[in-house]
Coordinates of C-alpha atoms and ligand atoms in Angstrom, one line a residue:
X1 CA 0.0 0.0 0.0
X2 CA 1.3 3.2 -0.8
X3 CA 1.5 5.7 1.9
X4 CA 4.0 9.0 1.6
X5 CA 6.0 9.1 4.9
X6 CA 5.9 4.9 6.3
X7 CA 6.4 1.9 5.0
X8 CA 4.0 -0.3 5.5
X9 CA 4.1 -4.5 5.2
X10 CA 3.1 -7.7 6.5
X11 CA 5.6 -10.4 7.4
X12 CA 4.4 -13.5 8.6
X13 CA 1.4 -12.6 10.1
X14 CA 3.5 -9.3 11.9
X15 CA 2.3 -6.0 10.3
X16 CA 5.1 -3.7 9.8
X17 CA 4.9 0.3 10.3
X18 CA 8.2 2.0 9.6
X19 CA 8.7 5.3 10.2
X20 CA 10.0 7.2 6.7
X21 CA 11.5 10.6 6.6
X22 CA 14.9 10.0 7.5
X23 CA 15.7 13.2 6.0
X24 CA 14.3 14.8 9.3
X25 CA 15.4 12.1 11.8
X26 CA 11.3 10.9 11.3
X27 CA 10.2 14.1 12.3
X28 CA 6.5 13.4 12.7
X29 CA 4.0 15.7 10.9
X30 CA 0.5 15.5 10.8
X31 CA 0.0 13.5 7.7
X32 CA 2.5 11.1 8.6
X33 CA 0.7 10.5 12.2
X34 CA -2.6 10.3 10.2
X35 CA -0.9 7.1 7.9
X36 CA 0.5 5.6 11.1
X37 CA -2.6 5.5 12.7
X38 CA -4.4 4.6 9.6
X39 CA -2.0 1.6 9.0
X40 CA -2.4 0.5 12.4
X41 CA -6.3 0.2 12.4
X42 CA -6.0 -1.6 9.1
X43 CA -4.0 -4.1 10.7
X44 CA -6.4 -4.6 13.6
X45 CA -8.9 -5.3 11.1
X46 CA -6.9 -7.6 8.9
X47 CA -7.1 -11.0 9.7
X48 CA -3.6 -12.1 8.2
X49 CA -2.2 -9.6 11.1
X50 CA -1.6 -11.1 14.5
X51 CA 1.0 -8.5 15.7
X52 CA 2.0 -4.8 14.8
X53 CA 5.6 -3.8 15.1
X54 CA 6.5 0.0 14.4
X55 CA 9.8 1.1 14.4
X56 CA 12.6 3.8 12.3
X57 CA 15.6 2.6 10.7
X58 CA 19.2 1.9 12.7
X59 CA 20.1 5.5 13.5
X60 CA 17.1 7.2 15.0
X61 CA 13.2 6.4 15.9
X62 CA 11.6 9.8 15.6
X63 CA 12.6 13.1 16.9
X64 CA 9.4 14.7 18.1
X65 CA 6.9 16.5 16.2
X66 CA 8.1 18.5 12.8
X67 CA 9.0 22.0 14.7
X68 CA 9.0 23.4 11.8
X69 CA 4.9 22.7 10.4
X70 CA 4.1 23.6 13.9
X71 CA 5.9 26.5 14.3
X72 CA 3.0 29.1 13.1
X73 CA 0.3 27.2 14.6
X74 CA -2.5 29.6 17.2
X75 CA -4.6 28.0 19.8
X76 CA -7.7 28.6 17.5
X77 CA -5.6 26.6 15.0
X78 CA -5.0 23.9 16.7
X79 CA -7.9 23.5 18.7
X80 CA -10.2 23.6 15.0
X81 CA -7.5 21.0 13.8
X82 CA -6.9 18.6 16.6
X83 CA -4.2 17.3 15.4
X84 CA -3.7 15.5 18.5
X85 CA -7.0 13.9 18.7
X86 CA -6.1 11.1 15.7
X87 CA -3.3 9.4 18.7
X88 CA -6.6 8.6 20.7
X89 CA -7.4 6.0 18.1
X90 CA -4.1 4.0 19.0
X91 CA -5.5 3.5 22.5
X92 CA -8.2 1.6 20.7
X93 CA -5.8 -1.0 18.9
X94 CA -6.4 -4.7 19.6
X95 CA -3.9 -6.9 18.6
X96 CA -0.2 -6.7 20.3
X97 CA 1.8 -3.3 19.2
X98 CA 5.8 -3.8 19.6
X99 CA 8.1 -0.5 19.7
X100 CA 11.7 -1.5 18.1
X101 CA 13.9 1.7 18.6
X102 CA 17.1 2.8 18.0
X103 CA 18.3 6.5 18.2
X104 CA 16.1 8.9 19.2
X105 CA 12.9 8.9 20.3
X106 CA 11.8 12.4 21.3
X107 CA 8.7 14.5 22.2
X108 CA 5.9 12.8 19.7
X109 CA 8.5 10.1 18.6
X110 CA 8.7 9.0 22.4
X111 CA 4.7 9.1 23.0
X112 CA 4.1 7.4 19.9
X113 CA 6.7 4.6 21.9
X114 CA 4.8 4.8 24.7
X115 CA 1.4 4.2 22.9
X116 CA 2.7 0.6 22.5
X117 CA 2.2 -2.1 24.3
X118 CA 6.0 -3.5 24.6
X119 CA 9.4 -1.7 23.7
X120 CA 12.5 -3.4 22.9
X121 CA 15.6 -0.7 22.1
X122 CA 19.5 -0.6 21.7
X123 CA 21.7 0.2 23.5
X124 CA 22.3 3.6 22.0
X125 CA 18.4 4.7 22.0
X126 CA 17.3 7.7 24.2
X127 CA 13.9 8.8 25.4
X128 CA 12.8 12.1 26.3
X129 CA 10.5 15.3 26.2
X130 CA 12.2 17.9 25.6
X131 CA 9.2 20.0 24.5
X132 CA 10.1 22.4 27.5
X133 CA 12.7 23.7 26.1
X134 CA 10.7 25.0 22.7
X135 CA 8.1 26.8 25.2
X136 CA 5.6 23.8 24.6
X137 CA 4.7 21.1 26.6
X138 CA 3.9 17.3 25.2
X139 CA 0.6 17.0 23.7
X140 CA 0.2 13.7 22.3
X141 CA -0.3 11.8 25.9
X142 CA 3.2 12.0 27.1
X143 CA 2.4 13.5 30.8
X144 CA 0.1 10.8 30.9
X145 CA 1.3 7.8 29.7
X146 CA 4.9 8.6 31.1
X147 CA 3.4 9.2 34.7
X148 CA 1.6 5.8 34.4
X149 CA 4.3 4.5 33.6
X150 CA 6.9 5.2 36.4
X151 CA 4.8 7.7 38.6
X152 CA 4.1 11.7 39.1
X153 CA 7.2 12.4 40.8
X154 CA 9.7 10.8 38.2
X155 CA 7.4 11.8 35.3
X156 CA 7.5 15.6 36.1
X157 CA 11.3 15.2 36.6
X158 CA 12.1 13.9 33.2
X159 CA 9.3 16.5 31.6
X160 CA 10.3 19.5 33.7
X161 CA 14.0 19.2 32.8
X162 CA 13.6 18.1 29.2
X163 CA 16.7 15.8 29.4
X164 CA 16.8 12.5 27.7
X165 CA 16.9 8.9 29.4
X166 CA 19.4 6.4 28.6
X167 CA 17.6 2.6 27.1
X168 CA 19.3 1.2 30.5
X169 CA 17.2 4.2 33.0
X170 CA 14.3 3.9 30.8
X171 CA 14.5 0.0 30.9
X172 CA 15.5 0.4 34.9
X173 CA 12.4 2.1 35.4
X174 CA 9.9 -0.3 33.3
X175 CA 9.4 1.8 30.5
X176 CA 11.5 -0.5 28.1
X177 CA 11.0 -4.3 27.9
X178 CA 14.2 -5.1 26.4
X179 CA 17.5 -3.6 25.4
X180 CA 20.1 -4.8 23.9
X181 CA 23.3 -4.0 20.9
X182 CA 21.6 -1.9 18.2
X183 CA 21.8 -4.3 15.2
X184 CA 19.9 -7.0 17.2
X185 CA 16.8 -4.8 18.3
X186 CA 15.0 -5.7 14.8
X187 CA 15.6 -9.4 14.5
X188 CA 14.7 -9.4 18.4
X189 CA 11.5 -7.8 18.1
X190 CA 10.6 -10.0 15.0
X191 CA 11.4 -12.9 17.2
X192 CA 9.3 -11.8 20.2
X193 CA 6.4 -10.6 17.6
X194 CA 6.7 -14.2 16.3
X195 CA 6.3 -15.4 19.4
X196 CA 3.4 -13.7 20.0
X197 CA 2.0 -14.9 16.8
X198 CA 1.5 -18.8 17.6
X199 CA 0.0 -17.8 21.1
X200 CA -4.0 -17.7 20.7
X201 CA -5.3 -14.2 19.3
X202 CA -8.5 -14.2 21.5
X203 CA -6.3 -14.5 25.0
X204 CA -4.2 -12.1 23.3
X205 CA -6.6 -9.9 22.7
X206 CA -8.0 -10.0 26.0
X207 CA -5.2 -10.0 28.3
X208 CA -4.4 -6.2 26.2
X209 CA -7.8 -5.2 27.5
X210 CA -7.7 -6.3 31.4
X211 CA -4.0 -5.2 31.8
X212 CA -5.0 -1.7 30.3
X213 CA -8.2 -1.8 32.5
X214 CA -5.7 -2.7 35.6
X215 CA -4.3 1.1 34.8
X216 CA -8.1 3.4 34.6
X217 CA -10.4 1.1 36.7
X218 CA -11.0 0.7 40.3
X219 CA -9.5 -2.6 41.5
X220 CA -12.7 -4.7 41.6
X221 CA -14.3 -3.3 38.3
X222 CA -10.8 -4.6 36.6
X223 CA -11.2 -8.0 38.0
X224 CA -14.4 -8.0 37.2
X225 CA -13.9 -7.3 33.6
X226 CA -10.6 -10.3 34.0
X227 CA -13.1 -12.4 34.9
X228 CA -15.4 -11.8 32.1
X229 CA -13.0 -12.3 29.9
X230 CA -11.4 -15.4 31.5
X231 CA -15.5 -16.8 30.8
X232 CA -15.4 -15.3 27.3
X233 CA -12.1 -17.2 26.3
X234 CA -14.5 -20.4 26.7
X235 CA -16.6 -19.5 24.0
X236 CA -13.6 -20.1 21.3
X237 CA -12.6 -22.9 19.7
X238 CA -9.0 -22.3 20.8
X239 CA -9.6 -22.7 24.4
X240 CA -11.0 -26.4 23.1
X241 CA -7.4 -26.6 21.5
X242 CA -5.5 -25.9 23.9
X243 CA -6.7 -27.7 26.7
X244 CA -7.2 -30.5 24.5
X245 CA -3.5 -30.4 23.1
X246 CA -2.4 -30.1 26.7
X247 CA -3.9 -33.3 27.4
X248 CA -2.9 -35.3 24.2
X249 CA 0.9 -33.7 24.9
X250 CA 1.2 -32.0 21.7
X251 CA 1.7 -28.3 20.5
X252 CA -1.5 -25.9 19.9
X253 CA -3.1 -25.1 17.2
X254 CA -4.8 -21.6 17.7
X255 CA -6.7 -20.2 15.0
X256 CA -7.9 -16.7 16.8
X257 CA -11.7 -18.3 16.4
Ligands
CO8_1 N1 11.1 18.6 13.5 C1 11.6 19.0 12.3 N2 12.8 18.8 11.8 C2 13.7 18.1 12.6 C3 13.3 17.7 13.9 C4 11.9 18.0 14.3 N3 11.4 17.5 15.5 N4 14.3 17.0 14.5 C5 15.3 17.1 13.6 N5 14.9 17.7 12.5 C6 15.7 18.0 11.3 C7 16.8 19.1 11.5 O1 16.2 20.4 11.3 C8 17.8 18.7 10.4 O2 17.3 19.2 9.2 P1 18.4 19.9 8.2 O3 19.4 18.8 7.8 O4 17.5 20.4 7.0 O5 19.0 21.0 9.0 C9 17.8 17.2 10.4 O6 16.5 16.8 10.9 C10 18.9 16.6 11.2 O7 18.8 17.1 12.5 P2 20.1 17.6 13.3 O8 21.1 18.2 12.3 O9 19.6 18.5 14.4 O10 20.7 16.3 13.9 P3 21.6 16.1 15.2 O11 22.1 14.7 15.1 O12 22.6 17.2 15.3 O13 20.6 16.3 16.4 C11 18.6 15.9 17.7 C12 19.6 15.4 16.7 C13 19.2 16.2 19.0 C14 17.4 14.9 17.8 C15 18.1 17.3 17.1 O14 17.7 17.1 15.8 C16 16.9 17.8 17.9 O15 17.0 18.4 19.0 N6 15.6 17.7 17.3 C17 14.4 18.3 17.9 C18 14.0 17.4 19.0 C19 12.7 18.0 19.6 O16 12.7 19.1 20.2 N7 11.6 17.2 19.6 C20 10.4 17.6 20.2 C21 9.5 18.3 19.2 S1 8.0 18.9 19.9 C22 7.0 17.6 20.1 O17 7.3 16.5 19.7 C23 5.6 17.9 20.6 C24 4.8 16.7 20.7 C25 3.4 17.0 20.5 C26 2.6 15.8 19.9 C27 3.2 15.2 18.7 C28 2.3 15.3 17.5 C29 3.0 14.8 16.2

């Protein structure tokens, strides 16, 4: 499919966005966001996809939103636009989304990281917002997702200072999955996202939901939702599989019905 700033593919059931603009170290601008998002909701749709990796090339992620097409922007601007309001959709994504980063990934580049649902990153990556330092603030869901992610105290230190985090600090403090030397972070996340693939796509599916539930809900409304789920996984033919193959002592056979 032909889309101006990402490539897009599917390998083996893993459906690919890569970032495109290498010009601008990925610099993200609004119609690029718009095919990322795009991309990603086709995938969720797209029954040949079981698992969504996005990543940049070898030398950088993203850094941040393009300054430069937001330079001129006004409040009325932006708030007729809502440029912003397209990264809600990610939140609304299915199916497994792995982050594979080296470089950079700064201000939008690190919230689009943080939209996904596991990060593995070389050696060499950094994280940070340093949106402070242009007289802005994040806008794409970075005070949120970072704080829910390692707390109020450590979030507003990273943000208020606009300095960037090491892959070992950010992996330290649970933000990163995985890190390790920069040529292996794409075969590793292929492996992990192949992985994922033979698992069943139902319990995939909703696991994603109950973990992110564990984050927003009161403690007994998420296990309440767990449990409806755990009861829901009984309705597919894939929990018949796998206990069955358990029993017979062979591998499963899921089939995400
Ligand atoms: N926007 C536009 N162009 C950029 C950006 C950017 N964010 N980052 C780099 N570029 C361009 C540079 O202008 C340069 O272009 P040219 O070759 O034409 O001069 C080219 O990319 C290479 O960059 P550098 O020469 O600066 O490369 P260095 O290796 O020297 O430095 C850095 C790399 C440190 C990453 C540096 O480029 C930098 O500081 N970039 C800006 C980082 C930044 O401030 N990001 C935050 C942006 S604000 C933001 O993200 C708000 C989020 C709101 C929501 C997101 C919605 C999309």
């Amino acid at each position: 499919m032909s889309k101006k700033y990402i490539n897009a593919y599917i390998e083996d059931s893993v459906g690919v966005v890569q970032l495109n603009r290498p010009d601008v170290l990925n610099a993200l601008n609004r119609q690029m966001v718009d095919e990322i998002v795009e991309t990603l909701e086709m995938y969720d749709r797209d029954e040949k996809v079981k698992v969504i990796v996005v990543k940049g090339n070898q030398k950088v992620f993203a850094a941040g939103a393009d300054i430069e097409e937001m330079m001129n922007e006004s409040p009325l601007s932006l708030e007729l636009a809502d440029p912003f309001a397209v990264w809600d959709r990610i939140q609304l994504i299915n199916k497994p989304i792995l982050a594979s980063v080296n470089g950079f990934a700064l201000g939008g580049g690190f919230e689009l990281v943080l939209h996904c649902d596991m990060i593995i990153a070389g050696e060499e990556a950094k994280f940070g917002f340093p949106e402070v330092k242009l007289g802005v603030m994040p806008g794409a869901g970075g005070t949120q997702l970072l704080t829910k992610a390692i707390g109020s105290r450590r979030a507003l230190e990273w943000i208020w200072l606009g300095e960037s985090m090491t892959a070992k600090q950010a992996n330290e403090m649970g933000i990163v999955n995985r890190v390790i030397a920069p040529e292996l972070v794409e075969e590793e996340t292929m492996r992990v996202a192949h992985q994922l693939t033979k698992q069943a796509p139902i319990s995939l599916r909703l696991i994603k939901e109950s973990v992110k539930a564990a984050e927003d809900l009161p403690l007994i409304e998420g296990m309440k939702l767990e449990r409806k789920n755990f009861y829901l996984t009984f309705d597919s033919q894939d929990q018949t599989e796998g206990m069955k193959a358990f029993a017979e002592k062979r591998p499963p056979h899921f089939k995400g019905v």
